[in-house]
């Protein structure tokens, strides 16, 4: 496990050819070597090929396939087990279009028939496969790295913590989650300026990293907040191990920080939660580590506190809303707001995203963050999801009856709805009863959806796509979607998360990520929507990068349906 993400040194690109019968080796050896760009490795069995793939840094695999060989999907899946990021190009004597589609569904990147071999065709296929894999890897690397400190960021931390927790259940290891931040960091920024605050955060990351064992993950979760994952064996006294480590961390953090001619003394607070005794859920462990950290702040000095049951957060302002959710659904207290999506080429509104709100009779308009987690806890997120789809269909019908036609209308589909075995028939009934124009309706999935059962997701989306529905992938770049799975899903549009757009004109890393996502999406024949556009400079950057659509406060906040309809009518009259 690495504390910081570092690029691998350049090396010659390698092509692994797995060819049992030798039908392709004679031709391909001369074609590949004639370019002088690649190092060719040839094996005669699939077993040798998998061993070679596991031991060598191959960049692309050429897999010669004949019908009398073992089932190809199983072979490709086995090859992907070791290095899922390595693209596989299938080769055969005469691959039909139908058989080629089966190969692509089996995770092959491309396929070529022997009769069509040529230096130009082969080089183009290899080059495109390597380029696409590199773009995907670059997105992952940039996405996982904190731009300021070079350490892992929140997304990487959450993913690795989830992996560690899963592994600990088998090995009986204890996992310590540690949360660290600076006391009165806002005051430090106000006194010395933001640049000094950044300097302290960078130095803080270095000191924490230097104070812990090599296998400890150190990540920056945001602002001055750092988090650590420490794995303790079943035979260790976990509290003693963590205490000794944090004493060393505290000693290093207590040394003065220097900024120009200024010398600053800072105090830090640290909180620790353990799995399994404090929970096995990622968010629960982090939350409890934060509660322990907040308890440490009462000492007004650098200190660490272990979580205990008395620290449970009993002040949740919205917990009393839970009993009201079912009544709110029955009495139509939920409403949809719409945020316009703009075609950057024409400047016209061509679509919108639907966003749920709760029109609470006493508390006023409530936003999703205050009630969606409660909906999940009480088991009502699935019926609320169906209500959103139904209401969006009715609103879309209203628009079309008034002569207003959108290109697409996005409706969020919760990943929890895929756990409902009635998902497909229920949505089909909604579409049939409302008579909605399904060519306009677009269901938005988040990357977390792709963590579930791959075959089940593909089956659901394939069935729903038969109705004319289209699909988009929301918050792209913040999760861990599989590139090969993305190829197999009927996704038409990729939405770039607002977290990358916020600093796209001031952060080189965010700019690189956005460019890479746009290029990747266009190479896959998909449209791109950028979320969270708030400034002219952000818009100008996205136009320059050939982004297809944008949405954000620069154009409009999410508005109630009547306002949205009026805006569309006004735009139509202006044209």
XYZ file of C-alpha atoms in Angstrom:
575
model
C 0.000 0.000 0.000
C 1.522 3.317 -1.008
C 1.299 6.535 0.958
C 1.600 8.667 -2.150
C 0.809 7.944 -5.771
C 3.791 8.045 -8.088
C 3.847 7.472 -11.866
C 5.643 4.398 -13.120
C 8.787 4.961 -15.221
C 8.432 4.677 -18.981
C 9.184 1.260 -20.477
C 8.860 -0.327 -23.933
C 5.322 -1.473 -24.734
C 4.902 -5.251 -24.746
C 2.463 -7.319 -26.790
C 1.597 -10.807 -25.527
C 0.400 -13.187 -28.265
C -1.361 -16.348 -27.048
C -1.616 -18.651 -30.064
C -2.141 -22.409 -29.584
C -2.168 -23.507 -33.244
C 0.365 -21.040 -34.512
C -2.124 -19.752 -37.103
C -1.349 -16.170 -36.254
C 2.215 -16.228 -34.969
C 3.932 -16.368 -38.359
C 1.976 -13.414 -39.698
C 1.799 -11.340 -36.540
C 5.462 -11.736 -35.599
C 6.562 -10.023 -38.784
C 3.789 -7.409 -38.617
C 4.436 -6.433 -34.994
C 8.217 -6.469 -35.257
C 8.179 -4.483 -38.511
C 6.950 -1.430 -36.588
C 9.890 -1.624 -34.134
C 7.555 -0.112 -31.512
C 6.620 -3.176 -29.484
C 8.260 -6.144 -27.810
C 6.421 -9.328 -28.858
C 6.032 -12.274 -26.452
C 4.554 -15.499 -27.895
C 3.085 -18.402 -25.920
C 1.505 -21.607 -27.252
C -0.910 -22.388 -24.393
C -3.435 -20.385 -22.441
C -1.806 -21.548 -19.193
C 1.566 -20.166 -20.300
C -0.160 -17.003 -21.468
C -1.805 -16.427 -18.082
C 1.493 -17.120 -16.302
C 3.282 -14.689 -18.606
C 0.585 -12.055 -18.067
C 0.884 -12.435 -14.305
C 4.694 -12.197 -14.278
C 5.338 -9.693 -17.075
C 4.260 -6.115 -17.662
C 2.392 -6.704 -20.923
C 0.372 -3.759 -22.246
C -1.971 -5.580 -24.619
C -2.891 -9.221 -25.289
C -3.513 -10.720 -28.735
C -5.622 -13.842 -28.164
C -5.849 -16.205 -31.152
C -9.156 -18.040 -30.908
C -10.618 -20.978 -32.849
C -13.941 -22.691 -32.295
C -12.305 -25.950 -31.244
C -10.466 -24.246 -28.404
C -11.927 -23.936 -24.857
C -14.872 -21.500 -24.338
C -13.487 -18.053 -25.033
C -15.509 -16.079 -22.434
C -14.030 -18.207 -19.652
C -10.498 -17.710 -21.016
C -10.898 -13.940 -21.228
C -12.393 -13.787 -17.730
C -9.445 -15.750 -16.356
C -7.000 -13.425 -18.092
C -8.807 -10.429 -16.607
C -8.514 -11.853 -13.085
C -4.800 -11.060 -12.961
C -4.654 -7.759 -14.846
C -8.157 -6.434 -15.617
C -6.696 -3.198 -16.993
C -4.834 -4.978 -19.860
C -6.932 -4.860 -23.074
C -7.448 -8.095 -25.017
C -7.750 -8.160 -28.820
C -9.259 -11.418 -30.094
C -7.904 -12.930 -33.320
C -9.419 -15.639 -35.485
C -9.448 -17.146 -38.944
C -12.737 -15.532 -39.909
C -14.668 -13.858 -37.087
C -18.269 -13.072 -37.972
C -19.997 -9.958 -36.696
C -22.238 -12.063 -34.453
C -19.273 -13.936 -32.954
C -17.436 -10.629 -32.613
C -20.287 -9.254 -30.503
C -19.952 -12.291 -28.221
C -16.239 -11.550 -27.851
C -16.911 -7.923 -26.910
C -19.515 -9.023 -24.354
C -16.861 -11.343 -22.926
C -14.632 -8.310 -22.207
C -12.536 -8.418 -25.395
C -11.471 -4.906 -26.364
C -11.579 -5.625 -30.120
C -11.419 -8.473 -32.653
C -9.673 -8.994 -36.034
C -9.960 -11.750 -38.648
C -6.806 -13.304 -40.145
C -8.023 -12.395 -43.612
C -7.882 -8.720 -42.681
C -4.435 -8.669 -41.063
C -2.264 -5.770 -42.139
C 0.469 -3.745 -40.481
C -1.717 -0.635 -40.491
C -4.820 -2.343 -39.093
C -2.933 -4.233 -36.400
C -0.946 -1.201 -35.291
C -4.080 0.919 -35.127
C -5.890 -1.689 -33.006
C -2.931 -2.091 -30.628
C -2.309 1.644 -30.393
C -5.983 2.417 -29.692
C -6.212 -0.348 -27.072
C -3.106 0.888 -25.243
C -4.209 4.526 -25.477
C -7.657 3.781 -24.040
C -6.144 1.725 -21.212
C -3.657 4.507 -20.433
C -6.416 7.130 -20.392
C -8.470 5.034 -17.996
C -5.424 4.435 -15.770
C -4.557 8.132 -15.801
C -8.077 9.011 -14.690
C -7.784 6.515 -11.835
C -4.361 7.841 -10.763
C -5.434 11.474 -10.834
C -8.728 10.669 -9.183
C -7.058 8.850 -6.277
C -4.447 11.517 -5.526
C -4.845 14.610 -3.375
C -3.585 17.501 -5.498
C -2.082 19.499 -2.631
C -0.201 16.844 -0.647
C 0.296 13.995 -3.132
C -1.249 11.587 -0.636
C -4.307 9.460 -1.252
C -7.612 11.340 -1.294
C -11.053 10.600 0.160
C -12.135 8.299 -2.692
C -9.031 6.126 -2.368
C -9.338 6.057 1.411
C -12.970 4.890 1.317
C -12.205 2.185 -1.246
C -9.155 0.814 0.573
C -10.921 0.912 3.927
C -13.791 -1.090 2.441
C -11.299 -3.632 1.051
C -9.457 -3.855 4.375
C -12.691 -4.403 6.288
C -13.722 -7.229 3.964
C -10.331 -8.893 4.362
C -10.264 -8.508 8.134
C -13.406 -10.596 8.523
C -11.512 -13.562 7.095
C -8.205 -12.965 8.916
C -9.497 -11.655 12.293
C -7.220 -8.617 11.989
C -8.206 -5.435 13.784
C -8.519 -2.279 11.699
C -7.953 1.114 13.288
C -9.383 4.194 11.566
C -7.714 7.393 12.771
C -8.965 10.927 12.100
C -6.588 13.892 12.570
C -7.083 17.628 12.105
C -5.719 20.984 13.297
C -7.370 22.855 16.148
C -8.630 26.286 15.042
C -7.405 25.875 11.477
C -9.790 28.591 10.293
C -8.167 31.048 12.695
C -4.730 30.153 11.332
C -5.915 30.841 7.772
C -7.422 34.172 8.798
C -4.266 35.294 10.591
C -1.571 34.237 8.131
C -3.505 33.726 4.875
C -4.655 30.684 2.881
C -1.218 30.075 1.381
C 0.243 29.607 4.845
C -2.619 27.214 5.636
C -1.772 25.165 2.547
C 1.876 25.093 3.585
C 0.942 23.802 7.037
C -1.310 21.109 5.530
C 1.476 19.926 3.190
C 4.011 19.853 6.029
C 1.484 18.143 8.285
C 1.027 15.384 5.708
C 4.814 14.890 5.516
C 5.196 14.718 9.300
C 2.355 12.216 9.723
C 3.764 10.064 6.927
C 7.239 10.109 8.469
C 5.837 9.119 11.881
C 3.987 5.924 10.943
C 5.014 2.473 9.665
C 5.558 2.035 5.921
C 2.369 -0.010 5.384
C 0.080 2.651 6.897
C -2.234 4.465 4.509
C -2.199 8.217 5.077
C -4.888 10.154 3.169
C -6.155 13.721 3.130
C -9.942 13.823 3.318
C -10.244 17.579 2.878
C -9.035 20.947 4.250
C -6.857 20.070 7.274
C -8.406 16.638 7.872
C -6.238 13.535 7.496
C -7.168 9.898 8.004
C -5.113 6.755 8.571
C -5.766 3.033 8.281
C -3.727 0.807 10.612
C -3.963 -2.974 10.454
C -3.147 -4.901 13.654
C -2.691 -8.672 13.851
C -5.002 -10.708 16.137
C -2.063 -11.269 18.512
C -1.259 -7.570 19.022
C -2.637 -5.212 21.630
C -4.232 -2.863 19.096
C -4.637 0.041 21.533
C -0.992 -0.182 22.585
C 0.203 -0.308 18.951
C -1.905 2.685 17.958
C -1.026 4.629 21.128
C 2.702 4.229 20.552
C 2.330 5.312 16.926
C 0.214 8.365 17.752
C 2.603 9.498 20.481
C 5.253 9.709 17.771
C 2.816 11.531 15.449
C 1.916 14.010 18.215
C 5.584 14.675 18.956
C 6.306 15.557 15.316
C 3.166 17.657 14.881
C 3.908 19.665 18.025
C 7.191 20.996 16.599
C 6.885 24.590 15.285
C 5.792 25.182 11.682
C 7.642 27.920 9.832
C 6.182 30.140 7.130
C 8.544 32.830 5.871
C 9.706 34.673 8.965
C 6.735 33.419 10.951
C 6.863 30.513 13.350
C 3.572 28.809 14.231
C 2.785 26.400 17.022
C -0.258 24.261 16.247
C -2.206 21.678 18.171
C -3.912 18.719 16.544
C -6.759 16.452 17.626
C -6.873 12.732 16.872
C -9.667 10.191 17.195
C -9.593 6.423 16.782
C -12.273 3.820 16.067
C -11.672 0.070 15.732
C -13.268 -2.617 13.604
C -14.911 -4.901 14.552
C -15.864 -3.570 18.008
C -16.982 -0.147 16.757
C -18.623 -1.412 13.587
C -17.860 -2.856 10.167
C -19.448 -0.138 8.045
C -17.075 2.347 6.384
C -19.116 5.467 7.110
C -19.893 4.359 10.658
C -16.216 3.842 11.510
C -15.183 7.182 10.034
C -18.028 8.934 11.844
C -17.026 7.397 15.174
C -13.363 8.286 14.651
C -14.479 11.876 14.002
C -16.602 11.873 17.170
C -13.558 10.730 19.139
C -11.453 13.447 17.484
C -14.004 16.091 18.449
C -13.809 14.877 22.045
C -10.022 15.404 21.915
C -10.532 19.075 21.045
C -11.840 19.757 24.554
C -8.270 19.429 25.873
C -6.994 22.369 23.759
C -3.743 20.484 23.091
C -2.454 17.756 20.791
C -4.235 14.672 22.072
C -5.822 11.433 20.906
C -9.059 9.782 22.091
C -10.416 6.289 21.515
C -14.090 6.046 20.621
C -16.446 4.740 23.293
C -20.212 4.306 23.348
C -20.822 7.511 25.289
C -19.653 9.507 22.274
C -22.496 8.357 20.024
C -23.960 11.289 18.154
C -27.366 11.856 19.773
C -27.916 15.303 18.334
C -28.978 14.412 14.808
C -31.238 17.323 13.871
C -33.217 15.272 11.381
C -33.621 11.917 13.154
C -37.149 12.850 14.216
C -38.156 13.119 10.560
C -37.986 9.357 10.050
C -41.556 8.591 11.264
C -42.947 11.282 8.919
C -41.517 9.931 5.655
C -44.249 7.384 4.913
C -46.936 10.004 5.536
C -45.076 12.480 3.314
C -45.100 9.972 0.459
C -48.835 9.244 0.875
C -49.796 12.924 1.092
C -47.696 14.096 -1.882
C -45.337 16.294 0.126
C -42.430 15.402 -2.144
C -41.880 17.563 -5.221
C -39.479 17.556 -8.160
C -37.232 20.427 -9.127
C -35.489 20.658 -12.477
C -32.005 21.901 -13.362
C -31.587 22.806 -17.056
C -28.852 21.223 -19.177
C -27.362 23.393 -21.930
C -25.935 22.421 -25.319
C -22.580 24.249 -25.360
C -22.653 24.524 -29.165
C -26.024 26.290 -29.423
C -26.510 27.685 -25.917
C -30.027 26.186 -25.893
C -31.691 24.207 -23.093
C -31.948 20.661 -24.438
C -32.496 18.698 -21.257
C -32.772 18.719 -17.482
C -32.052 16.682 -14.386
C -34.843 15.939 -11.913
C -34.044 16.493 -8.224
C -36.341 15.580 -5.347
C -37.308 17.992 -2.560
C -39.527 17.559 0.520
C -42.076 20.336 0.938
C -42.405 19.831 4.690
C -45.536 21.509 6.163
C -43.607 22.906 9.163
C -39.915 23.004 8.208
C -40.342 24.251 4.686
C -38.401 22.968 1.665
C -35.934 20.229 2.655
C -33.069 19.056 0.469
C -32.129 15.401 -0.159
C -29.172 15.343 2.253
C -31.566 15.815 5.168
C -33.987 12.993 4.338
C -32.617 10.542 1.726
C -30.375 8.728 4.285
C -33.457 8.400 6.508
C -35.459 7.026 3.570
C -32.795 4.345 3.177
C -32.869 3.536 6.894
C -36.639 3.088 7.046
C -36.756 1.106 3.795
C -38.704 3.634 1.706
C -36.023 4.640 -0.787
C -37.303 2.129 -3.373
C -40.970 3.307 -3.455
C -39.780 6.936 -3.398
C -37.563 6.136 -6.376
C -40.596 4.837 -8.281
C -42.573 7.940 -7.299
C -39.804 10.121 -8.792
C -39.924 8.216 -12.095
C -43.729 8.420 -12.238
C -43.828 12.153 -11.450
C -41.070 12.896 -13.973
C -43.087 11.059 -16.633
C -46.187 13.103 -15.810
C -44.233 16.370 -15.936
C -42.663 15.395 -19.249
C -46.110 14.693 -20.671
C -47.251 18.131 -19.501
C -44.338 19.771 -21.307
C -45.053 17.961 -24.549
C -48.786 18.792 -24.366
C -47.719 22.439 -24.209
C -45.555 22.054 -27.299
C -42.266 21.909 -25.383
C -39.905 19.148 -26.446
C -36.667 18.251 -24.670
C -33.928 16.027 -26.007
C -33.613 14.209 -22.692
C -34.862 14.325 -19.113
C -32.588 12.700 -16.507
C -34.077 10.817 -13.547
C -31.824 9.437 -10.799
C -32.063 5.689 -10.190
C -30.843 4.651 -6.723
C -28.458 1.699 -6.622
C -30.686 0.235 -3.895
C -33.486 -0.154 -6.426
C -31.486 -2.892 -8.146
C -32.068 -4.953 -5.009
C -35.800 -4.973 -5.838
C -36.627 -7.979 -8.025
C -39.620 -6.013 -9.368
C -37.474 -3.149 -10.696
C -37.918 -3.861 -14.408
C -41.650 -4.758 -14.417
C -42.465 -1.819 -12.121
C -40.706 0.735 -14.338
C -42.296 -0.788 -17.436
C -45.749 -0.444 -15.840
C -45.043 3.220 -15.042
C -43.991 3.873 -18.633
C -47.068 2.100 -19.982
C -49.559 3.846 -17.679
C -48.164 7.332 -18.266
C -47.645 6.809 -22.010
C -44.448 8.856 -21.765
C -42.093 9.363 -24.718
C -39.371 6.963 -23.591
C -36.889 8.296 -26.149
C -36.601 11.431 -23.979
C -36.441 9.768 -20.573
C -32.906 9.024 -19.304
C -32.221 7.055 -16.130
C -29.118 8.239 -14.261
C -26.992 5.686 -12.420
C -24.183 6.469 -9.990
C -20.833 4.683 -10.115
C -21.677 2.946 -6.821
C -24.389 1.078 -8.746
C -21.692 -0.713 -10.735
C -20.336 -2.299 -7.534
C -23.333 -4.631 -7.403
C -23.952 -7.874 -9.304
C -22.658 -7.200 -12.806
C -24.864 -9.732 -14.584
C -27.984 -8.504 -12.769
C -27.282 -4.862 -13.671
C -26.629 -5.691 -17.325
C -29.798 -7.782 -17.502
C -31.930 -4.996 -15.957
C -30.542 -2.263 -18.193
C -30.764 -4.372 -21.338
C -34.408 -5.125 -20.581
C -35.227 -1.480 -19.831
C -33.379 -0.253 -22.938
C -35.828 -2.281 -25.039
C -38.512 0.242 -24.004
C -36.521 3.081 -25.580
C -35.053 4.414 -22.331
C -31.472 5.690 -22.347
C -28.966 5.746 -19.488
C -26.291 8.045 -18.116
C -23.553 7.497 -15.536
C -23.616 10.187 -12.852
C -20.706 11.467 -10.702
C -18.183 9.928 -13.077
C -14.630 10.003 -11.734
C -15.542 9.688 -8.046
C -16.192 5.939 -7.916
C -14.581 2.782 -9.210
C -16.517 1.774 -12.270
C -14.983 -0.968 -14.383
C -13.884 0.199 -17.811
C -14.859 -3.140 -19.372
C -18.272 -3.038 -17.637
C -18.815 0.493 -18.885
C -18.297 -0.820 -22.421
C -20.940 -3.489 -21.980
C -23.633 -1.328 -20.371
C -26.044 0.621 -22.643
C -24.834 3.966 -21.265
C -25.137 6.909 -23.652
C -23.911 9.775 -21.469
C -21.206 10.308 -18.859
C -21.616 13.089 -16.298
C -18.445 14.651 -14.875
C -18.760 15.224 -11.143
C -18.871 18.840 -9.946
C -15.854 18.246 -7.656
C -13.614 18.265 -10.744
C -15.296 21.303 -12.317
C -14.949 23.576 -9.253
C -11.174 24.056 -9.675
C -10.824 23.076 -13.319
C -9.384 26.488 -14.268
C -6.992 26.693 -11.306
C -5.923 23.068 -10.738
C -3.810 21.327 -13.386
C -4.793 17.941 -11.965
C -8.522 18.637 -12.220
C -8.043 20.010 -15.749
C -6.201 16.839 -16.767
C -8.918 14.648 -15.282
C -11.681 16.527 -17.116
C -9.783 16.393 -20.430
C -9.155 12.671 -19.983
C -12.810 11.933 -19.155
C -14.059 13.899 -22.178
C -11.569 12.188 -24.513
C -12.368 8.767 -23.068
C -16.127 9.286 -23.395
C -15.883 10.537 -26.973
C -13.576 7.656 -27.929
C -16.295 5.328 -26.643
C -18.986 7.187 -28.598
C -20.675 8.658 -25.516
C -21.872 12.183 -24.726
C -20.500 14.217 -21.829
C -22.301 16.504 -19.362
C -20.304 18.632 -16.908
C -22.066 19.307 -13.599
C -21.551 22.244 -11.253
C -20.606 24.924 -13.816
C -20.642 28.233 -11.941
C -18.326 30.616 -13.833
C -17.661 31.853 -17.357
C -14.074 30.590 -17.133
C -15.269 27.074 -16.349
C -17.670 27.215 -19.289
C -14.957 28.518 -21.641
C -12.659 25.652 -20.617
C -15.382 23.047 -21.248
C -16.243 24.557 -24.638
C -12.566 24.419 -25.591
C -12.435 20.742 -24.584
C -15.505 19.924 -26.734
C -17.732 18.999 -23.805
C -21.247 18.359 -25.121
C -23.511 19.702 -22.347
C -23.264 21.606 -19.076
C -25.431 22.316 -16.056
C -24.907 24.436 -12.968
C -25.667 27.662 -11.131
C -24.025 29.713 -13.897
C -27.172 28.994 -15.896
C -29.797 28.075 -13.321
C -30.354 26.549 -9.925
C -32.785 23.629 -9.757
C -36.257 25.186 -9.946
C -39.799 23.985 -9.383
C -41.628 22.553 -12.373
C -43.825 25.577 -13.092
C -40.777 27.864 -13.253
C -38.927 25.406 -15.460
C -41.889 25.169 -17.848
C -42.186 28.960 -18.003
C -38.457 29.260 -18.791
C -38.732 26.764 -21.642
C -41.777 28.567 -23.068
C -39.971 31.908 -22.892
C -36.906 30.446 -24.651
C -39.107 28.960 -27.382
C -40.835 32.311 -27.958
C -37.456 34.095 -28.110
C -36.319 31.765 -30.881
